[in-house]
Amino acid sequence: MSGFFETRIEFLKGVGPQRAELLNKELSIFTYGDLLQHYPFRYEDRTTFHKIRDIRDEESFVQVMGKIRSMETVGIGGKKRLVAHFYDETGEMELVWFQGAAWISKKLRVNTPYLVYGKPSAFGSKFNIAHPEIEPLTVDNRKGGYLQPIYHTSEKLKARFIDSKVISKFQEQLLLVALPYIHETLPDFLLQKFGLVSKKEAMVNAHFPKSSEWLERARKRLKFEELFYIQLRLVSLKGSRKDLYKGLVLADASLLTTFYNDHLPFELTGAQKRVIREIYLDMRSGKQMNRLLQGDVGSGKTMVAFICMLLAIGSGTQATLMAPTEILAGQHYTGLKEYADKMGLNIAKLTGSTKKKERTRILAELLSGDIHILVGTHALLEEPVQFKSLGLAITDEQHRFGVAQRAQLWQKNEEFYPHVLVMTATPIPRTLAMTVYGDLDTSTIDEMPAGRKPIKTIHRTDAARLQVFGFIREQIQLGRQAYIVYPLIEESASLDLKDLMDGYESIARAFPDFQLSIVHGKMKPEAKDFEMQRFVEGVTHIMVATTVIEVGINVPNASMMVIENAERFGLAQLHQLRGRVGRGADQSYCILMTKDKLSQEARTRIQTMVGTNDGFEIARVDLKLRGPGDLMGTQQSGVMDLLVADLVQDGKILQAAREEAQQIIDNDPKLALDKHRVIKSHISSLKKSVTNWSRIS
Ligand code: ADP
Ligand code: MG
């Protein structure tokens, strides 16, 4: 079976040795299989035809049938352009070429029917299309109704006339002979469960979609398959490792039930309930939990954490939550204490600034088991911190902790490993990478608590500063509070600090009648806490701060955030910062202040922030801007060279693929069952095959 797809590409009709060499070098296409997996990267929508009269500005692409009335070359010297006056029965438009004018004008005929495709732009009262695709109208293209595949090529290939159209021809030829060799690679029960089309149909429609619906089906099928086989490999690796680590069975839900019935301050969202169930199943399973809890800022991870703590405590163990900063640990402590008190549980906080006497008491009570919940910073990882029985270790905003630190937490217990829950609100692509590669299972809160008003995000430049200050004043007079945030980037920390101080002074001058708090990284922890606390209690109106407030702070009455020099922040950071507002019932605002001139990339970041509140969307743009390598820390092969799936966009498919893979490995780790035969034989052909085709054949 695999033999056919390993046929060298030069043997395809119309290719030959010279073109084959180019395809090898430029696109890494060596075999039939490689070519078939060189999927189109987009499709031009040729399903509808437009009349010139009906063209509107906002249309991205139009397809028009018509004729050229006349052509002329305008401009002088090297800047000549070709203008063709193109008409149909409803109106006229211009087709413009800035390059190749001489060559193109020779090719085109006046008063001959053409099909034109391109992006219209308004020019005076008319539309024009610059560098349209134009071809004589034929019986075939007149029918329309298809999606034209567009393939990646290269300048070198194009110079040798191997453009997208030619590649499409190759594909057509190859598919004709390849069809009998394309076998199903997914078992029936999966095809049925997810409504997936067959491998054959998928391959044909990925290259030549019958319709946009068919294209969707084809892509869904190919994505699922790609992700499924990667997941299957990872899950079986992980499974064999998991057997090595036993976990405590924590299954006593009585505390949890009491809390649910008597003290739960709000209805949990469906997503919160779902992830709690997922975690619950892990904790009672007898195997050590290693789970990532992912959720956008404000999605309510803290409550989930508390409820899971109740399961641990109710089952006779202790729980701990480690946060990356003192401020965040403080916030968590305050938040959790409120619930813990209601439940009559003892909670303590241990950080670098905990006084010696207090520290001694905490250490003793931890060891005796009197403390049920310990919240803290890295200080938790230090040598003398010993629990009586640690059942659940939670770390918040894990991207700030190394793997080594997490492992250290586990060692707090000698007889068994505590269950580990890692919470993160930030770089979603990274967490997806972890799903693919990591030792972590993933739970996602993909739903916000009801009744949140979306934050309004506005971009302003320094010219509008007075208005912005006026707006802050209005909001504060309405009883709200505001954050004003300055960048603090390590390399220029002292310069940034000066920015912050200058800013603080001008804010103090502008608002002599308001109280200000100031928080930055160079302050002593006690001073920070003091300033924070005054803001939390509403004593101060404005919090002037660096990004130390990035994570975790929860002041529902603060409905306004101004981010200074917003162009200097990354997207993930802007999103985290903005997440500090929009936590109460009031309409919240985030104002991004920048200088006038912005780089293209900075502009994209700002526009993205203005355009959406959706952390997943923001992470996707971030991924695009920075590339997976940057975002994921290391170049992780296999994550990067996915053929059809997109780790960010296809999170749902990834999840489904993973769940299926998990279930299959759980029930039949050796893939011995008859219903898994297709999988087993596919995997063995994957192992044998040396080319890229291995992934799908
Ligand atoms: P994050 O996921 O960013 O850590 P938090 O846990 O800080 O979010 O929750 C943000 C806010 O939403 C808190 O004030 C919390 O009390 C509130 N909250 C959490 N879950 C719900 C819910 N189901 N309904 C209403 N409010 C909720
Ligand atoms: Mg949080």
XYZ file of C-alpha atoms and ligand atoms in Angstrom:
725
model
C 0.000 0.000 0.000
C 2.631 2.511 0.986
C 4.754 1.635 -2.033
C 2.651 3.657 -4.408
C 2.894 6.826 -2.366
C 6.625 6.502 -2.174
C 6.932 6.691 -5.934
C 9.327 9.493 -6.792
C 7.617 12.612 -8.027
C 9.577 12.773 -11.277
C 7.536 9.834 -12.513
C 4.331 11.814 -12.438
C 3.196 12.758 -15.906
C 4.312 16.269 -16.772
C 6.916 16.498 -14.025
C 10.145 14.836 -15.119
C 13.596 15.042 -13.547
C 14.181 18.790 -13.804
C 10.905 19.916 -12.345
C 11.184 17.155 -9.785
C 14.462 18.574 -8.592
C 12.881 21.977 -8.168
C 9.956 20.528 -6.256
C 12.418 18.673 -4.024
C 14.441 21.759 -3.275
C 11.746 24.361 -3.036
C 8.852 22.511 -1.416
C 10.404 19.331 -0.053
C 8.159 17.330 -2.333
C 9.943 14.084 -3.138
C 7.199 11.525 -3.577
C 3.599 11.127 -4.645
C 2.687 11.104 -0.994
C 4.473 14.388 -0.382
C 2.639 16.026 -3.241
C -0.764 14.854 -2.067
C 0.000 16.251 1.334
C 0.943 19.584 -0.114
C -2.518 20.899 0.636
C -3.804 24.223 -0.619
C -3.232 26.956 1.947
C -6.363 28.767 0.854
C -9.189 28.553 -1.628
C -10.560 31.253 -3.854
C -14.273 31.408 -3.708
C -15.462 31.011 -7.254
C -18.917 29.973 -6.183
C -20.647 33.217 -7.070
C -20.488 35.764 -9.864
C -20.846 39.472 -9.314
C -22.347 42.190 -11.452
C -20.292 45.350 -11.590
C -23.244 47.424 -10.404
C -23.556 45.338 -7.238
C -19.931 45.547 -6.128
C -19.578 47.049 -2.686
C -16.556 48.345 -0.898
C -16.538 45.765 1.814
C -16.400 42.796 -0.552
C -13.081 41.052 -0.220
C -13.101 39.302 -3.587
C -15.342 39.460 -6.617
C -15.676 37.386 -9.729
C -17.002 39.193 -12.784
C -17.742 38.129 -16.365
C -17.294 40.866 -18.949
C -15.250 42.325 -21.755
C -12.512 44.890 -22.179
C -13.675 48.012 -24.016
C -10.223 49.542 -24.387
C -6.775 49.577 -22.829
C -4.193 52.249 -22.288
C -0.797 52.620 -20.740
C -0.593 55.641 -18.460
C 2.241 57.267 -16.582
C 5.755 58.077 -17.593
C 9.216 56.613 -17.362
C 9.560 53.555 -15.235
C 6.194 54.094 -13.531
C 3.914 53.015 -16.330
C 0.731 51.210 -15.559
C -1.760 49.408 -17.726
C -5.426 50.310 -17.363
C -8.123 48.177 -18.983
C -11.700 49.445 -19.091
C -13.779 46.418 -18.289
C -17.568 46.237 -18.540
C -20.542 43.997 -18.194
C -24.206 44.710 -18.886
C -24.540 46.616 -15.626
C -21.539 48.930 -15.502
C -17.876 49.535 -15.953
C -14.729 49.196 -13.865
C -10.991 49.395 -14.293
C -8.400 46.663 -14.197
C -4.953 47.956 -13.352
C -1.473 46.465 -13.655
C 1.521 48.255 -12.229
C 3.951 45.638 -13.405
C 4.350 43.758 -16.648
C 2.167 46.278 -18.489
C 3.746 45.634 -21.882
C 3.549 41.871 -21.599
C -0.002 41.773 -20.292
C -1.385 44.228 -22.831
C -0.116 41.952 -25.591
C -1.941 39.017 -24.097
C -5.319 40.695 -23.628
C -7.944 41.093 -26.363
C -10.552 43.804 -26.625
C -14.203 42.709 -26.799
C -13.471 39.106 -25.850
C -15.320 37.542 -22.923
C -13.155 37.238 -19.809
C -13.538 36.040 -16.293
C -11.950 38.411 -13.806
C -11.244 37.715 -10.166
C -9.734 40.006 -7.564
C -10.120 42.414 -4.720
C -12.055 45.561 -5.628
C -11.250 48.967 -4.254
C -13.242 52.126 -4.735
C -11.587 54.766 -6.860
C -13.714 57.888 -7.288
C -17.117 56.737 -8.407
C -15.752 53.536 -9.923
C -14.180 50.370 -8.669
C -10.901 49.025 -9.820
C -9.028 45.804 -9.290
C -5.278 45.895 -9.170
C -3.516 42.849 -10.612
C -6.684 40.803 -11.113
C -6.659 37.247 -12.221
C -8.010 37.228 -15.719
C -8.713 34.360 -18.031
C -10.811 33.826 -21.132
C -14.329 32.740 -20.326
C -14.751 29.042 -21.034
C -17.526 26.507 -20.755
C -15.904 25.330 -17.547
C -15.218 28.493 -15.652
C -18.519 30.028 -16.763
C -20.269 27.467 -14.585
C -18.607 28.782 -11.468
C -19.629 27.039 -8.314
C -16.234 25.861 -7.221
C -13.494 26.726 -4.805
C -10.169 27.161 -6.462
C -7.293 25.704 -4.480
C -4.270 27.952 -4.043
C -0.978 26.216 -3.344
C 2.221 27.566 -1.925
C 4.918 27.849 -4.519
C 8.113 29.850 -4.573
C 9.645 32.541 -6.728
C 11.996 30.002 -8.266
C 9.148 27.668 -9.104
C 7.089 30.452 -10.589
C 10.013 31.526 -12.708
C 9.943 28.021 -14.175
C 6.175 28.291 -14.648
C 5.273 26.023 -11.778
C 2.620 28.194 -10.205
C -0.381 27.278 -8.107
C -2.385 26.347 -11.184
C 0.272 23.952 -12.398
C 0.524 22.316 -9.000
C -3.216 21.959 -9.050
C -2.916 20.150 -12.390
C -0.317 17.804 -10.886
C -2.655 17.075 -8.033
C -5.495 16.317 -10.392
C -3.396 13.879 -12.374
C -2.034 12.212 -9.309
C -5.401 11.840 -7.614
C -6.807 10.078 -10.663
C -4.286 7.278 -10.357
C -3.923 7.379 -6.565
C -7.550 6.818 -5.617
C -7.414 3.025 -5.529
C -4.428 3.194 -3.190
C -5.990 5.488 -0.619
C -7.232 3.310 2.217
C -9.196 4.192 5.269
C -6.953 4.966 8.244
C -9.531 5.605 10.946
C -11.770 2.920 12.436
C -15.447 2.954 11.618
C -16.606 3.825 15.090
C -14.630 7.071 15.056
C -15.862 8.051 11.610
C -19.381 7.505 12.809
C -19.026 9.159 16.165
C -17.660 12.402 14.721
C -19.430 12.296 11.384
C -16.154 12.186 9.507
C -15.943 11.584 5.779
C -13.810 8.780 4.374
C -10.131 9.206 3.702
C -10.723 9.146 -0.032
C -13.407 11.777 0.044
C -11.263 13.894 2.306
C -8.236 13.760 0.037
C -10.233 14.572 -3.066
C -12.116 17.418 -1.458
C -9.105 18.938 0.228
C -7.662 19.503 -3.230
C -10.830 19.916 -5.247
C -13.710 20.790 -2.965
C -17.141 20.176 -4.393
C -18.450 22.966 -2.188
C -17.434 24.862 0.904
C -19.350 22.329 2.985
C -17.318 19.531 1.480
C -14.136 21.448 2.066
C -15.045 21.774 5.720
C -15.764 18.066 5.976
C -12.506 17.186 4.279
C -10.473 19.463 6.496
C -12.186 18.314 9.648
C -11.473 14.719 8.787
C -7.805 15.343 7.971
C -7.294 17.458 11.060
C -8.852 14.874 13.275
C -6.715 12.140 11.811
C -3.525 14.133 12.114
C -4.150 15.088 15.719
C -5.492 11.681 16.650
C -2.343 9.822 15.652
C -0.094 12.310 17.410
C -2.227 12.050 20.532
C -2.312 8.305 20.380
C 1.458 8.214 20.505
C 1.665 10.712 23.381
C -1.090 9.150 25.409
C 0.443 5.730 25.211
C 3.800 7.162 26.253
C 2.201 8.943 29.151
C 0.153 5.939 30.128
C 3.176 3.771 30.525
C 4.762 6.441 32.693
C 1.650 6.982 34.783
C 1.662 3.414 35.928
C 4.845 4.206 37.786
C 3.309 6.865 40.021
C 0.593 5.973 42.439
C -1.672 8.686 43.759
C -3.881 8.962 46.797
C -7.515 8.081 46.425
C -9.293 11.273 47.500
C -12.959 10.565 47.100
C -14.783 11.948 50.131
C -17.054 14.642 48.765
C -18.870 15.464 51.990
C -17.174 18.831 52.600
C -17.703 19.709 49.006
C -21.389 18.914 49.252
C -21.791 21.046 52.374
C -20.137 23.964 50.648
C -22.287 23.492 47.586
C -25.500 23.404 49.526
C -24.846 26.087 52.113
C -22.139 28.519 51.074
C -21.661 28.678 47.332
C -21.923 32.439 46.621
C -23.005 32.049 43.012
C -24.147 29.466 40.540
C -21.117 27.808 38.938
C -20.826 28.096 35.202
C -21.272 24.943 33.168
C -17.587 25.025 32.359
C -16.606 25.271 36.014
C -18.791 22.290 36.834
C -17.293 20.308 34.011
C -13.672 20.928 34.992
C -14.454 20.173 38.634
C -15.816 16.815 37.535
C -12.692 16.175 35.487
C -10.456 16.965 38.428
C -12.632 14.968 40.795
C -12.295 11.898 38.621
C -8.521 12.274 38.650
C -8.273 12.707 42.384
C -10.248 9.618 43.199
C -8.584 7.502 40.532
C -5.668 6.234 42.578
C -3.260 7.640 40.033
C -1.417 10.850 40.471
C -3.157 13.783 38.837
C -1.085 16.022 36.614
C -3.560 18.437 35.235
C -3.471 21.821 33.661
C -6.419 24.095 34.337
C -6.698 26.607 31.582
C -9.125 29.489 31.557
C -9.279 33.062 30.427
C -8.750 35.852 32.920
C -11.810 36.169 35.102
C -13.252 32.789 34.187
C -13.277 31.753 37.844
C -10.329 29.456 38.360
C -10.000 30.335 42.052
C -13.390 28.891 42.911
C -12.550 25.720 41.045
C -9.310 25.509 42.998
C -11.139 25.911 46.303
C -13.698 23.254 45.524
C -10.944 20.813 44.622
C -9.219 21.669 47.881
C -12.406 20.665 49.671
C -12.206 17.250 48.099
C -8.634 16.865 49.299
C -9.376 18.143 52.803
C -12.597 16.188 53.118
C -10.596 13.088 52.303
C -8.221 13.760 55.182
C -5.340 15.534 53.475
C -4.079 19.097 53.131
C -3.979 21.425 50.160
C -1.616 24.129 49.060
C -1.686 26.882 46.510
C 1.503 28.475 45.285
C 1.411 31.809 43.493
C 4.177 33.586 41.601
C 4.087 36.875 43.500
C 3.530 38.083 47.008
C 0.616 40.234 45.902
C -1.093 37.370 44.169
C -0.542 35.054 47.107
C -2.140 37.722 49.275
C -5.134 38.007 46.992
C -5.621 34.275 46.873
C -5.325 34.075 50.605
C -7.944 36.762 51.154
C -10.281 35.228 48.586
C -9.934 31.679 49.857
C -10.074 32.661 53.516
C -13.577 33.985 53.105
C -14.766 30.553 51.965
C -12.500 28.631 54.315
C -13.889 30.542 57.310
C -17.421 29.627 56.335
C -16.358 26.004 56.236
C -14.488 26.234 59.528
C -11.200 25.354 57.851
C -7.802 26.701 58.812
C -5.939 28.570 56.155
C -2.507 30.184 56.410
C -0.242 32.248 54.228
C 3.470 31.766 53.999
C 5.679 34.090 51.968
C 9.174 35.477 52.091
C 7.988 38.261 54.324
C 6.241 36.113 56.919
C 7.665 36.997 60.344
C 9.740 34.401 62.110
C 7.350 33.768 64.947
C 4.391 33.388 62.639
C 6.467 31.162 60.422
C 7.389 28.847 63.269
C 3.740 28.542 64.238
C 2.678 27.793 60.664
C 5.361 25.154 60.202
C 4.292 23.407 63.392
C 0.604 23.491 62.494
C 1.315 22.215 59.017
C 3.101 19.247 60.445
C 0.371 18.521 62.967
C -2.292 18.842 60.280
C -4.077 21.754 61.964
C -3.648 23.905 58.877
C -5.832 22.655 56.062
C -4.850 25.102 53.344
C -1.521 26.803 52.875
C -1.236 29.656 50.401
C 2.115 31.140 49.525
C 4.920 31.997 47.180
C 8.167 30.202 46.403
C 8.712 30.259 50.127
C 6.580 27.110 50.167
C 9.319 25.254 48.399
C 11.872 25.795 51.094
C 13.336 22.976 53.080
C 11.612 23.238 56.469
C 8.106 23.382 55.012
C 6.678 19.933 55.755
C 3.059 18.887 55.576
C 1.423 16.209 57.617
C -0.239 14.919 54.505
C -0.308 16.938 51.322
C -3.061 15.741 49.011
C -3.344 18.507 46.465
C -0.716 20.952 45.253
C -1.944 23.790 43.089
C 0.319 26.251 41.364
C -1.143 29.359 39.819
C 0.085 31.002 36.644
C 2.515 28.218 36.069
C 4.502 29.916 33.328
C 6.474 31.564 36.076
C 7.485 28.329 37.682
C 9.935 25.896 36.241
C 9.281 22.223 35.989
C 11.952 21.651 38.608
C 10.046 23.740 41.136
C 6.888 21.802 40.546
C 8.739 18.579 41.134
C 10.086 19.978 44.390
C 6.564 20.489 45.636
C 5.791 16.845 45.082
C 8.658 15.805 47.244
C 6.948 17.332 50.249
C 5.398 13.982 50.750
C 7.464 10.923 51.068
C 5.035 8.048 50.868
C 3.000 9.237 47.893
C 2.742 11.969 45.367
C 0.160 14.691 45.894
C -2.160 15.466 43.023
C -0.887 18.410 41.019
C -3.067 21.046 39.451
C -1.466 23.811 37.440
C -3.563 26.878 36.708
C -2.813 29.277 33.920
C -4.576 32.129 32.217
C -1.879 33.006 29.757
C -0.279 31.796 26.647
C -2.874 29.419 25.377
C -0.768 28.166 22.487
C 1.829 27.107 24.998
C -0.717 25.162 26.936
C -1.826 23.529 23.758
C 1.739 22.560 23.155
C 1.742 21.098 26.608
C -1.325 19.103 25.736
C 0.471 17.751 22.774
C 3.821 17.164 24.379
C 3.527 17.519 28.065
C 2.876 15.278 30.970
C -0.306 17.169 31.747
C -3.958 16.482 31.153
C -5.915 19.603 30.371
C -9.147 21.085 31.631
C -10.449 24.247 30.074
C -12.918 26.773 31.414
C -14.255 28.128 28.174
C -17.155 30.121 29.529
C -17.360 33.363 31.509
C -19.670 33.863 34.494
C -22.997 35.278 33.374
C -23.740 38.959 33.524
C -20.269 40.269 32.748
C -20.258 43.360 30.609
C -17.553 43.102 27.961
C -14.736 45.557 28.609
C -14.622 48.455 26.171
C -11.100 48.933 24.896
C -10.061 52.213 23.345
C -6.851 53.320 21.679
C -5.648 56.898 22.283
C -2.468 58.794 21.620
C -0.813 61.366 23.837
C -2.689 64.152 22.073
C -5.848 62.938 23.809
C -4.342 62.828 27.285
C -6.507 65.624 28.680
C -9.668 63.892 27.542
C -8.477 60.628 29.013
C -7.811 62.311 32.343
C -11.239 63.906 32.127
C -12.755 60.484 31.627
C -10.887 59.053 34.596
C -12.228 61.909 36.695
C -15.795 61.222 35.592
C -15.502 57.540 36.426
C -14.049 58.169 39.836
C -16.753 60.690 40.572
C -19.207 57.896 39.789
C -17.574 55.974 42.617
C -15.252 53.776 40.576
C -11.520 53.212 40.831
C -8.835 53.235 38.157
C -5.510 51.594 37.367
C -2.810 53.453 35.499
C -0.142 51.022 34.357
C 3.406 51.614 33.199
C 5.698 49.138 31.493
C 8.530 47.636 33.416
C 10.868 45.721 31.259
C 13.886 44.206 32.922
C 16.670 45.622 30.757
C 15.644 49.195 31.272
C 14.187 48.870 34.730
C 15.630 52.116 36.055
C 14.461 54.126 33.066
C 11.019 52.645 33.411
C 10.954 53.459 37.053
C 11.620 57.076 36.159
C 8.704 56.931 33.683
C 6.515 55.632 36.442
C 7.613 58.312 38.901
C 7.167 61.097 36.354
C 3.769 59.689 35.538
C 2.872 59.502 39.192
C 3.747 63.144 39.675
C 1.720 64.337 36.733
C -1.231 62.220 37.864
C -0.922 63.655 41.366
C -0.955 67.141 39.858
C -3.939 66.363 37.629
C -5.956 64.804 40.456
C -5.049 66.716 43.610
C -8.417 65.811 45.114
C -8.007 62.010 44.671
C -6.004 59.528 46.695
C -3.330 57.546 44.898
C -1.661 54.206 45.512
C 1.616 53.314 43.902
C 3.066 49.841 43.466
C 6.213 48.779 41.685
C 8.735 45.983 41.750
C 11.429 47.891 43.634
C 9.245 48.354 46.705
C 9.489 46.336 49.900
C 6.749 43.708 50.133
C 5.166 45.354 53.174
C 4.976 48.705 51.406
C 3.431 47.016 48.384
C 0.884 45.216 50.494
C 0.023 48.409 52.284
C -0.565 50.297 49.040
C -2.515 47.426 47.528
C -4.639 47.067 50.587
C -5.610 50.724 50.543
C -6.740 50.331 46.965
C -8.609 47.100 47.679
C -10.446 48.821 50.534
C -11.339 51.764 48.345
C -9.309 54.254 50.368
C -7.386 55.217 47.249
C -8.984 56.016 43.906
C -6.157 55.457 41.502
C -3.558 52.720 41.490
C -0.418 53.769 39.667
C 1.585 50.650 39.018
C 3.956 48.693 36.899
C 3.045 45.299 35.573
C 3.445 43.749 39.005
C -0.332 43.951 39.095
C -0.495 41.829 35.978
C -1.648 38.690 37.641
C -4.465 37.893 39.929
C -5.517 41.155 41.530
C -9.242 41.295 42.050
C -10.829 44.666 42.803
C -14.336 44.556 41.312
C -14.894 48.277 41.849
C -11.917 49.152 39.639
C -13.634 49.590 36.312
C -11.030 51.534 34.456
C -7.496 50.853 33.305
C -5.141 53.114 31.410
C -2.082 51.377 29.985
C 0.745 53.779 29.198
C 3.161 53.021 26.356
C 0.885 50.172 25.442
C 2.932 49.537 22.303
C 5.694 48.189 24.498
C 3.616 45.343 25.900
C 3.116 41.949 24.368
C -0.387 40.749 23.628
C -0.539 38.168 26.371
C 0.530 40.763 28.883
C -1.975 43.359 27.676
C -4.722 40.796 27.945
C -3.685 39.815 31.459
C -3.561 43.439 32.526
C -6.928 44.233 31.053
C -8.343 41.267 32.914
C -7.942 43.284 36.133
C -11.011 45.305 35.158
C -14.434 44.073 34.107
C -14.838 42.134 37.345
C -17.772 44.021 38.777
C -21.233 44.948 37.581
C -20.191 48.291 36.043
C -19.181 48.924 32.471
C -15.398 48.737 32.369
C -12.914 50.516 30.152
C -9.367 49.883 29.080
C -7.533 52.731 27.402
C -4.384 51.909 25.504
C -2.136 54.964 25.304
C 0.533 54.926 22.624
C 2.708 57.326 20.724
C 1.563 58.413 17.264
C 3.753 56.293 15.080
C 3.513 52.568 15.573
C 5.255 49.673 13.937
C 3.050 47.378 11.913
C 3.274 44.731 14.591
C 2.469 47.088 17.453
C -0.515 48.311 15.470
C -1.761 44.760 15.035
C -1.425 44.177 18.751
C -3.356 47.304 19.641
C -6.041 46.619 17.044
C -6.431 43.082 18.311
C -6.923 44.326 21.853
C -9.469 46.897 20.706
C -11.248 44.301 18.585
C -11.696 41.417 20.999
C -11.894 40.364 24.627
C -11.450 36.724 23.771
C -8.214 35.364 25.195
C -8.160 32.477 22.756
C -8.393 34.830 19.816
C -5.688 37.033 21.277
C -3.414 34.065 21.792
C -3.970 33.055 18.213
C -2.864 36.451 16.952
C 0.057 36.332 19.352
C 1.031 33.002 17.920
C 0.889 34.444 14.428
C 2.930 37.483 15.342
C 5.592 35.761 17.343
C 5.570 32.326 15.783
C 5.248 29.079 17.655
C 8.964 28.868 18.400
C 8.982 32.088 20.359
C 5.716 31.403 22.042
C 6.554 27.912 23.087
C 10.007 28.608 24.326
C 11.723 25.855 22.426
C 11.390 24.586 18.936
C 9.308 21.511 19.456
C 9.313 19.521 16.311
C 6.054 17.892 15.499
C 4.043 20.719 16.971
C 5.296 23.067 14.327
C 5.020 20.955 11.239
C 1.409 19.986 11.397
C 0.029 19.634 7.901
C -3.602 20.558 8.273
C -4.419 21.097 11.908
C -3.798 24.345 13.722
C -3.050 23.930 17.389
C -4.781 27.090 18.399
C -7.797 27.083 16.152
C -8.474 23.392 16.360
C -8.452 23.095 20.111
C -11.832 21.380 20.112
C -10.783 18.764 17.580
C -7.539 18.308 19.451
C -9.472 17.726 22.626
C -11.729 15.185 20.965
C -8.783 13.431 19.345
C -7.031 13.292 22.665
C -10.046 11.933 24.500
C -10.515 9.207 21.938
C -6.852 8.314 21.997
C -6.986 8.214 25.770
C -9.998 5.970 25.823
C -8.546 3.609 23.300
C -5.250 3.314 25.161
C -7.070 2.917 28.485
C -9.183 0.056 27.209
C -6.799 -1.591 24.843
C -3.217 -0.450 25.398
C -1.804 -2.979 22.947
C -4.434 -2.248 20.286
C -5.259 -5.902 20.161
C -9.019 -5.614 19.712
C -10.485 -6.159 16.306
C -12.123 -2.739 16.191
C -8.686 -1.167 16.576
C -7.115 -3.137 13.769
C -7.138 -0.220 11.325
C -5.291 1.870 13.876
C -2.733 -0.773 14.568
C -1.958 -1.414 10.940
C -1.765 2.291 10.226
C 0.694 2.791 13.046
C 2.881 0.002 11.783
C 2.897 1.526 8.321
C 3.759 4.868 9.933
C 6.738 3.263 11.564
C 7.913 1.679 8.342
C 7.436 4.673 6.157
C 10.283 7.153 5.906
C 8.640 10.013 4.104
C 6.174 12.622 5.210
C 3.438 10.536 3.784
C 3.872 8.427 6.857
C 1.562 10.704 8.749
C -1.547 9.979 6.790
C -1.160 6.987 4.546
P -9.402 33.848 37.289
O -9.851 32.701 36.464
O -8.887 34.963 36.447
O -8.474 33.464 38.387
P -11.118 34.509 39.449
O -11.126 33.184 40.052
O -10.272 35.558 40.057
O -10.742 34.399 37.910
O -12.622 35.000 39.323
C -12.950 36.260 38.851
C -14.176 36.788 39.549
O -15.327 36.087 39.137
C -14.113 36.652 41.054
O -14.635 37.834 41.599
C -15.024 35.468 41.354
O -15.606 35.560 42.606
C -16.060 35.597 40.268
N -16.685 34.343 39.871
C -16.078 33.142 39.704
N -16.961 32.209 39.292
C -18.157 32.820 39.197
C -19.465 32.380 38.808
N -19.717 31.115 38.441
N -20.446 33.295 38.799
C -20.213 34.575 39.151
N -19.018 35.041 39.531
C -17.985 34.190 39.549
Mg -6.635 34.084 39.067
